CSV table of C-alpha atoms in Angstrom, one decimal:
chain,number,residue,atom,x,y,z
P,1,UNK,CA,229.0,198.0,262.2
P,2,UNK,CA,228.0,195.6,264.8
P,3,UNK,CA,227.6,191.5,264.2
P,4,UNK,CA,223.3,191.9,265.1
P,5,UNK,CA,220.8,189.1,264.9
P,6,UNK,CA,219.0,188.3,261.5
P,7,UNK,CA,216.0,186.9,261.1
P,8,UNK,CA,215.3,184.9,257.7
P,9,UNK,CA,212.1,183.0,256.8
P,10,UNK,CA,213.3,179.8,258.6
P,11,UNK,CA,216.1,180.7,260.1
P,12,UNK,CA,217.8,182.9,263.2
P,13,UNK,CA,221.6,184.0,262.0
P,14,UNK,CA,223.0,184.6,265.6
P,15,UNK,CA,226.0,185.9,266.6
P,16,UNK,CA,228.5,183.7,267.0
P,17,UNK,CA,229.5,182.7,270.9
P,18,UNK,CA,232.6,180.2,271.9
P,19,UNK,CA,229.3,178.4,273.5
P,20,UNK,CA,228.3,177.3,270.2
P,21,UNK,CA,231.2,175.5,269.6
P,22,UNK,CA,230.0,171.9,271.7
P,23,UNK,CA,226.5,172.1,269.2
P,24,UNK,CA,228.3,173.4,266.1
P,25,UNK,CA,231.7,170.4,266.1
P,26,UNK,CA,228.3,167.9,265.9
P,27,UNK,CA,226.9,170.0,262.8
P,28,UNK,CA,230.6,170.2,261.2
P,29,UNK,CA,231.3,166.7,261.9
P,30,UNK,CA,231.1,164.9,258.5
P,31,UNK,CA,234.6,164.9,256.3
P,32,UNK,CA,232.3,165.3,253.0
P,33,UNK,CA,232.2,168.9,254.2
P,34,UNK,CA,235.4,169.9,253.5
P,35,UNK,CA,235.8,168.1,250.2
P,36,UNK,CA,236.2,171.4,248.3
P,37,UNK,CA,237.2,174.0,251.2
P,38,UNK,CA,239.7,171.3,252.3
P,39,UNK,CA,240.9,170.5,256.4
P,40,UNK,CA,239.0,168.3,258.4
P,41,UNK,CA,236.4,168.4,261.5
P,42,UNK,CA,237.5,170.3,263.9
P,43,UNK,CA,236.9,168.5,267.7
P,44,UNK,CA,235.0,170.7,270.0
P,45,UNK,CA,237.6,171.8,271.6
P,46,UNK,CA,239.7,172.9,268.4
P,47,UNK,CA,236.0,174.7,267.2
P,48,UNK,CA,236.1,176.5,270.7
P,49,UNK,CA,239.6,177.6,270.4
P,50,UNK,CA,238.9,178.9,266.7
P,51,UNK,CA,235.7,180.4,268.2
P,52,UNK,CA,237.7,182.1,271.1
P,53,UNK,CA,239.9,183.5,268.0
P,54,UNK,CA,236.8,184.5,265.7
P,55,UNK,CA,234.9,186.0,268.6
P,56,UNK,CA,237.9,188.3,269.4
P,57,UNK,CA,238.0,190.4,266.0
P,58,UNK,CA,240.0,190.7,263.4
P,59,UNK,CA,243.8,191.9,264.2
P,60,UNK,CA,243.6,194.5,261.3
P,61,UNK,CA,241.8,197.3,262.5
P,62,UNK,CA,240.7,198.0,258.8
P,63,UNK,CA,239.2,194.8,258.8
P,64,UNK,CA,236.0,193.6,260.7
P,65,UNK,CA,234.7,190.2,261.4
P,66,UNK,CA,231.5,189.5,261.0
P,67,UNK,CA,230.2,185.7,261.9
P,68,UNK,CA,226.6,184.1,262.8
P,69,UNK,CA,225.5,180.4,263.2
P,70,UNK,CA,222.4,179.6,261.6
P,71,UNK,CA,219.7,177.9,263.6
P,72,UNK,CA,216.4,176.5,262.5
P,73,UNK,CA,213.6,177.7,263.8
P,74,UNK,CA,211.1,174.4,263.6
P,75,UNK,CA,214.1,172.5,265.0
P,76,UNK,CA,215.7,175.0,267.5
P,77,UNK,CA,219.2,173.6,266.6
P,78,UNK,CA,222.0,174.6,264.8
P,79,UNK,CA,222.7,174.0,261.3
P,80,UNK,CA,225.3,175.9,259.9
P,81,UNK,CA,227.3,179.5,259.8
P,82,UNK,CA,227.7,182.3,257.7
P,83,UNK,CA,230.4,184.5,257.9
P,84,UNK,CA,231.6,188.0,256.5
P,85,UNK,CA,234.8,190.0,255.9
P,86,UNK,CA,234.0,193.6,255.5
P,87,UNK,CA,236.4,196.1,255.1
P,88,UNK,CA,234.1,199.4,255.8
P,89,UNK,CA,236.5,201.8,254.1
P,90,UNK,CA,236.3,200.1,250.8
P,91,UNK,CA,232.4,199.2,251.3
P,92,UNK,CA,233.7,195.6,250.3
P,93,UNK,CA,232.7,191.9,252.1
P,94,UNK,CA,234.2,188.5,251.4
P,95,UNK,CA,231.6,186.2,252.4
P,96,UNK,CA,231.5,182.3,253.1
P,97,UNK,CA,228.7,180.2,254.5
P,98,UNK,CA,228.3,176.4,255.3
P,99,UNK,CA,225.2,173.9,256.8
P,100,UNK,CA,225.8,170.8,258.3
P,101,UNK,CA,225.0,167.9,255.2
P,102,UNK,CA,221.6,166.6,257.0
P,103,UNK,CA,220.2,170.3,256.2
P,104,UNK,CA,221.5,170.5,252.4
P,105,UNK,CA,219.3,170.8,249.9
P,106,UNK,CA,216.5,172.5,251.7
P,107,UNK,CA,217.9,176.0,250.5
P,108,UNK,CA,219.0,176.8,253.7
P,109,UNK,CA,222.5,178.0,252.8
P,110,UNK,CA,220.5,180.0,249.9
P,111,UNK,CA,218.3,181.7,252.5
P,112,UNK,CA,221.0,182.3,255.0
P,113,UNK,CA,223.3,184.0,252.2
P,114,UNK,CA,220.0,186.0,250.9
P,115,UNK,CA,219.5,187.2,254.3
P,116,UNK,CA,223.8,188.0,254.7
P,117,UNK,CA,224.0,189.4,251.3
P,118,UNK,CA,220.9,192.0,252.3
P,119,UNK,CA,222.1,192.8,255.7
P,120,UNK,CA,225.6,194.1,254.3
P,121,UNK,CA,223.9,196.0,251.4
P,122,UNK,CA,221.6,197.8,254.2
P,123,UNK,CA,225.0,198.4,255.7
P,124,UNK,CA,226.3,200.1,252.9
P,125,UNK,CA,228.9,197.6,251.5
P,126,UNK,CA,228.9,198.0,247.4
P,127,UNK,CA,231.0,194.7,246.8
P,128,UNK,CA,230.4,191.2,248.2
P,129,UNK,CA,232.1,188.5,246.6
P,130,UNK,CA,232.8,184.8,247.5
P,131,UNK,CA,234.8,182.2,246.6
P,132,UNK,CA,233.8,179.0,245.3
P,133,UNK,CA,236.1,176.0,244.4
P,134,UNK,CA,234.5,175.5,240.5
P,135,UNK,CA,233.5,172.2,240.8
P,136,UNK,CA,231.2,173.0,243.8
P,137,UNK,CA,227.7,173.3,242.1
P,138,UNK,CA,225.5,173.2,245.2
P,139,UNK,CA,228.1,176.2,246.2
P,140,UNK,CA,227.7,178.0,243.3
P,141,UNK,CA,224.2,177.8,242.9
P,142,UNK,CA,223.8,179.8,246.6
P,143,UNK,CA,226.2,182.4,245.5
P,144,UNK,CA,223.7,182.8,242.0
P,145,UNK,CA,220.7,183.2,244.1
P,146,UNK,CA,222.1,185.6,246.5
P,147,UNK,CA,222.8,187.8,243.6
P,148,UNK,CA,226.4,186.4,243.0
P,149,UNK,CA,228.0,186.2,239.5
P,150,UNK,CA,231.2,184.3,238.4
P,151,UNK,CA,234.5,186.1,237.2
P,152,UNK,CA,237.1,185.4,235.4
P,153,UNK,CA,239.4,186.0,238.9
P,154,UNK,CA,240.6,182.7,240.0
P,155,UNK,CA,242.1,182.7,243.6
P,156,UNK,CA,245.4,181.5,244.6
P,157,UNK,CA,243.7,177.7,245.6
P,158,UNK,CA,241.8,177.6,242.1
P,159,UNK,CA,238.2,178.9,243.4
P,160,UNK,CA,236.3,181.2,241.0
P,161,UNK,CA,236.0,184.7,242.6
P,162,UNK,CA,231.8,185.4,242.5
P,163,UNK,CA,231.1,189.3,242.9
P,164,UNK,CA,228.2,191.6,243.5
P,165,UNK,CA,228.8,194.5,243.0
P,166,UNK,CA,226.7,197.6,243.4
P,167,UNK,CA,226.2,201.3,242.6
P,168,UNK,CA,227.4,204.5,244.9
């Protein structure tokens, strides 16, 4: 399964390149971000050096990496990323998204992890889950509308696993 361009209603989720790192460390740049996924901005040259890393594949060859940055086609910038974790012989995805806080509450994130969440399902992966620290509500509510529901699993930092999961 190759990382391929998706188009969404308002967006383009592009593969990810170590040349998006300059634009992306702007979009990444306010410490509210990481209130509940914890760390801090990364400086563009940190953000290049974990996009060298991303860009090179997972080490587990059971594992694939799957990551995009979102860009907004009105604006033609970047706003965000989404990411995914698949493990093809399990026909399972952890996935994870973020937008820069000038785009929040535009349903952005929502459209970006519709569009993810439908491109791995055409791809044949039965189980997507995510997880979300439980006091994240804007969080939350993008898992919900991308067909997400809350378990009872609680990971080793306190988030609440979210699962689809899928017939077949």
């Amino acid at each position: 399964m190759l990382t391929e361009p998706i188009r969404a209603a308002r967006l383009d989720l592009v593969p990810l390149a170590v040349e998006h790192a300059a634009e992306m460390s702007g979009v990444l740049a306010d410490p509210a971000l990481h209130t509940y996924i914890g760390g801090e901005p990364l400086s563009p040259e940190a953000l290049r050096a974990r996009y060298e890393r991303l860009t090179a594949g997972s080490p587990d060859p059971a594992v694939s990496w799957h990551n995009w940055v979102l860009r907004l086609r009105t604006a033609d910038c970047l706003i965000g990323t989404v990411q995914a974790t698949v493990t093809p012989a399990r026909r399972t995805a952890e996935i994870a998204w973020i937008t820069g806080t000038p785009w929040q509450g535009q349903g952005l994130a929502t459209e970006a992890a519709r569009a993810l969440t439908t491109w791995l399902v055409r791809h044949y992966i039965r189980t997507i889950t995510a997880h979300i620290h439980p006091a994240h509500q804007a969080s939350a509510a993008v898992a919900r509308a991308a067909g997400l529901s809350p378990t009872e699993e609680v990971d080793d930092e306190g988030e609440v696993v979210w699962r689809l999961s899928l017939g077949g």
